[in-house]
Short mmCIF file of C-alpha atoms in Angstrom, two decimals:
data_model
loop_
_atom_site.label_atom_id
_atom_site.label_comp_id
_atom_site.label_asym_id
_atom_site.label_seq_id
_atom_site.Cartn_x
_atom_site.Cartn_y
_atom_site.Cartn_z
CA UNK A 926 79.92 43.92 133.09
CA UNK A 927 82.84 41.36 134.45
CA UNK A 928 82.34 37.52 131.90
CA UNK A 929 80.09 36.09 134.47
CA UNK A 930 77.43 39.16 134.33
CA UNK A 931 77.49 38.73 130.01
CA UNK A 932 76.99 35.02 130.44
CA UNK A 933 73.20 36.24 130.66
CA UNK A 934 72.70 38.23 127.38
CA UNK A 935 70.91 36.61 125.19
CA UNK A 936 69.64 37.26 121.13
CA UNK A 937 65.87 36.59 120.91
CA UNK A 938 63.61 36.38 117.08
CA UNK A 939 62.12 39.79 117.07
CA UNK A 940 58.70 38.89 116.60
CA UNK A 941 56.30 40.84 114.10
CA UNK A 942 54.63 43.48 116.76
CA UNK A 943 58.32 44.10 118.47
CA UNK A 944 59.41 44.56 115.31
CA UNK A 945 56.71 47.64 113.79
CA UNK A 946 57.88 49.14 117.00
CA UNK A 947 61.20 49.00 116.11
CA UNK A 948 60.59 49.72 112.90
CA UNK A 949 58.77 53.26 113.78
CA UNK A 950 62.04 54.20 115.93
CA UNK A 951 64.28 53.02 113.28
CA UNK A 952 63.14 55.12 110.31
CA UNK A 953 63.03 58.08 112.86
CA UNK A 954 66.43 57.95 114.15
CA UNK A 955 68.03 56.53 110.39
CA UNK A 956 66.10 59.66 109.02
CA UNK A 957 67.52 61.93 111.77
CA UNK A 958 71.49 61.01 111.27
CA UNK A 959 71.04 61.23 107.59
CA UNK A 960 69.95 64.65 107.88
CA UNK A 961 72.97 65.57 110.53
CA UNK A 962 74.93 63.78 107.89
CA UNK A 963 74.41 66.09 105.39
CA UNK A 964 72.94 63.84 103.07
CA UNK A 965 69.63 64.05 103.15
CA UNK A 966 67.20 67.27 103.75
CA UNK A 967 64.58 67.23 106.33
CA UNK A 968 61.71 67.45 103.55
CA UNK A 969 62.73 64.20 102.28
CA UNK A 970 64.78 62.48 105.28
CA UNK A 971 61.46 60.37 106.44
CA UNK A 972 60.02 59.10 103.65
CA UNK A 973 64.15 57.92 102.35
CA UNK A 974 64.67 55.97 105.73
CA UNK A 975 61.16 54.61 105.24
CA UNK A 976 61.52 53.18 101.65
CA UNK A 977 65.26 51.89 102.89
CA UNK A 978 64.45 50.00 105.38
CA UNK A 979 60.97 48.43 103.75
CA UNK A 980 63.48 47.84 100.36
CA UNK A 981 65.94 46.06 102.63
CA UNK A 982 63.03 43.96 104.83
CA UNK A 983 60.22 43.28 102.19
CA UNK A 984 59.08 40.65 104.81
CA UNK A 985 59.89 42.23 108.15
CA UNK A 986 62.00 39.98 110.45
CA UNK A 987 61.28 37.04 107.88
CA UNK A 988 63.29 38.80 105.47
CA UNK A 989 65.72 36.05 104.07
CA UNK A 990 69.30 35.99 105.46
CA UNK A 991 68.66 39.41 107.64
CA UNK A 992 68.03 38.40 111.65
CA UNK A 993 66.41 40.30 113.71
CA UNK A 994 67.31 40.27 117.25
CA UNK A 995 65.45 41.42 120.46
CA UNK A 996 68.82 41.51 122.92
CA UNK A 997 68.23 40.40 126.93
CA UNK A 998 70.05 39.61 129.88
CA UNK A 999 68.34 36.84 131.77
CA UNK A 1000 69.16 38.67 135.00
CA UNK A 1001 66.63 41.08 134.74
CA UNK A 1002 63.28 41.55 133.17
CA UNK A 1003 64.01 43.47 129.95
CA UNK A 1004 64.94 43.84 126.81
CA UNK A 1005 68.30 46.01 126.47
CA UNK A 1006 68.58 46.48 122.79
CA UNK A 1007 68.14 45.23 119.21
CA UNK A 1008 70.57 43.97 116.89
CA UNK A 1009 69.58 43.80 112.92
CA UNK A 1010 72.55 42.22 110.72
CA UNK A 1011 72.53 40.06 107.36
CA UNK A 1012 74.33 37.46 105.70
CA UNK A 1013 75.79 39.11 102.18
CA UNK A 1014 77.90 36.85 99.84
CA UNK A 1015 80.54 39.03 97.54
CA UNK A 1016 83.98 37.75 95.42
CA UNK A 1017 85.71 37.36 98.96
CA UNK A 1018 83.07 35.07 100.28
CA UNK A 1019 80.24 35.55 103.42
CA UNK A 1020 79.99 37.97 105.39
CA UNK A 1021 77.68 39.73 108.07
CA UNK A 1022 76.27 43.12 108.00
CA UNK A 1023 75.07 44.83 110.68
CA UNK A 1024 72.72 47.16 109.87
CA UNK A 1025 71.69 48.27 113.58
CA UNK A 1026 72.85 47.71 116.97
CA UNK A 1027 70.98 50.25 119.89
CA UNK A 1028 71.02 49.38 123.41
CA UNK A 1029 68.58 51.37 125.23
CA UNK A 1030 69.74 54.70 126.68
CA UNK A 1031 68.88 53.16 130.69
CA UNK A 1032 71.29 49.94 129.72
CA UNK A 1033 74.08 51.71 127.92
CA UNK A 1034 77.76 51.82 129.68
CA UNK A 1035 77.03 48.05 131.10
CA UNK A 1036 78.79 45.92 128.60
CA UNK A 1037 76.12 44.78 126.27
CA UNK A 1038 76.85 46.34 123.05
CA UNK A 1039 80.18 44.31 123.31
CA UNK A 1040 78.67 41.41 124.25
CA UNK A 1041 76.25 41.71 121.76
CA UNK A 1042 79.02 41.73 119.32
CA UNK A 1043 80.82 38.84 120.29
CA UNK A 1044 77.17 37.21 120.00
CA UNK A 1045 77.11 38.62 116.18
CA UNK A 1046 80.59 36.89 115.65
CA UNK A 1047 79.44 33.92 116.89
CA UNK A 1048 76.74 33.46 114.41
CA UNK A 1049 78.33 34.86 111.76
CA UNK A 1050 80.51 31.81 112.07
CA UNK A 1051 78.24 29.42 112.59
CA UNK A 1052 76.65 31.07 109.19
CA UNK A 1053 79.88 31.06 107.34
CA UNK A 1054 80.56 34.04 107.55
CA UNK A 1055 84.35 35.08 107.45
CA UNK A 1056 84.36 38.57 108.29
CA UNK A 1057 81.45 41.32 110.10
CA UNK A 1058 81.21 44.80 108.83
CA UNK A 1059 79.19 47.88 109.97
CA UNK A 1060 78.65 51.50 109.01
CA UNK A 1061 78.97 54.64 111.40
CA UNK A 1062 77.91 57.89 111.29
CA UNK A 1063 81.40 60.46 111.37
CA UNK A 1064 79.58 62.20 114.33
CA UNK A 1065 78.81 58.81 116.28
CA UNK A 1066 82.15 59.06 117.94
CA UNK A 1067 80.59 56.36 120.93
CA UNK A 1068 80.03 53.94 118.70
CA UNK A 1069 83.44 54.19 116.18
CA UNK A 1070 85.30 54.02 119.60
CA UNK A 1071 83.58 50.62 120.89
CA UNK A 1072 83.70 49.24 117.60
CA UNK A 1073 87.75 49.88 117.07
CA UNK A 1074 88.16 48.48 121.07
CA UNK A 1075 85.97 45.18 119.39
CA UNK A 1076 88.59 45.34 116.75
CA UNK A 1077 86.80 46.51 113.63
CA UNK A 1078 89.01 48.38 111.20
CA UNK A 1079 88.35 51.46 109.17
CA UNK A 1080 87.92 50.34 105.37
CA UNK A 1081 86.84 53.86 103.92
CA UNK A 1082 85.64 57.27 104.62
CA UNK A 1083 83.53 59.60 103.27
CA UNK A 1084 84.20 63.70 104.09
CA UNK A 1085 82.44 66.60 103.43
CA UNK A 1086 82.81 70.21 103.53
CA UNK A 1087 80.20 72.59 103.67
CA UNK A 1088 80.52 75.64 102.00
#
């Protein structure tokens, strides 16, 4: 995607029926890389992801200071993705936290999960925010390479060996 093409993606208020969708796919897939994780079992993987993200969004995408974000390019008629990220406060001020960020699997390779991320940035200025962090899964090596091109650093890791 050259500057001109990104100049089209836009972040839109996911609105209550987008987001149950979303919501469905979420718990499924959070569920999923816990289990490939290691840290959850199967048996108990589902209903975890479930009462995660319903303890983090009592109120769906009205949740106070967590946005929602249904993510388009004006160029064509379709969503490409959804961004979820919040606005935390700790000792060393604001910060965002994304919680999500999937571009669908047709629209991936084209530029708009960095775009979308200079999008996050922007409002997580305009918020107050000084700083945006994220989590990744050790076996998400896609997504820990984009994120270190976008200039995220590592701040910790957590290893396991199976025995």
């Amino acid at each position: 995607m050259t500057p001109q093409e990104t100049a089209n993606v836009r972040l839109i208020d996911l609105e209550e029926a987008r987001f149950q969708e979303y919501r469905k796919h979420l718990v499924r897939d959070y569920a999923a890389d816990k289990v490939r994780a290691g840290a959850w079992s199967r048996a108990e993987a589902e209903s975890n992801a479930a009462k995660d993200v319903d303890g983090l969004l009592p109120e769906g995408p009205g949740t106070h200071n967590h946005f929602l974000y249904s993510i388009t390019d004006d160029s064509i008629p379709a969503e490409v993705g959804i961004v979820w990220f919040a606005l935390t406060a700790s000792g060393v001020g604001r910060s965002v936290w994304i919680y999500d960020l999937i571009i669908h699997e047709n629209f991936r390779r084209r530029g708009y999960a960095s775009q979308t991320l200079n999008l996050v940035e922007q409002r997580a200025a305009r918020l107050g925010a000084t700083s945006v962090g994220l989590h990744v899964f050790g076996h998400n090596k896609g997504a820990q390479a984009l994120y270190k091109e976008q200039g995220f650093n590592t701040t910790s890791i957590t290893m396991v060996k199976p025995i």
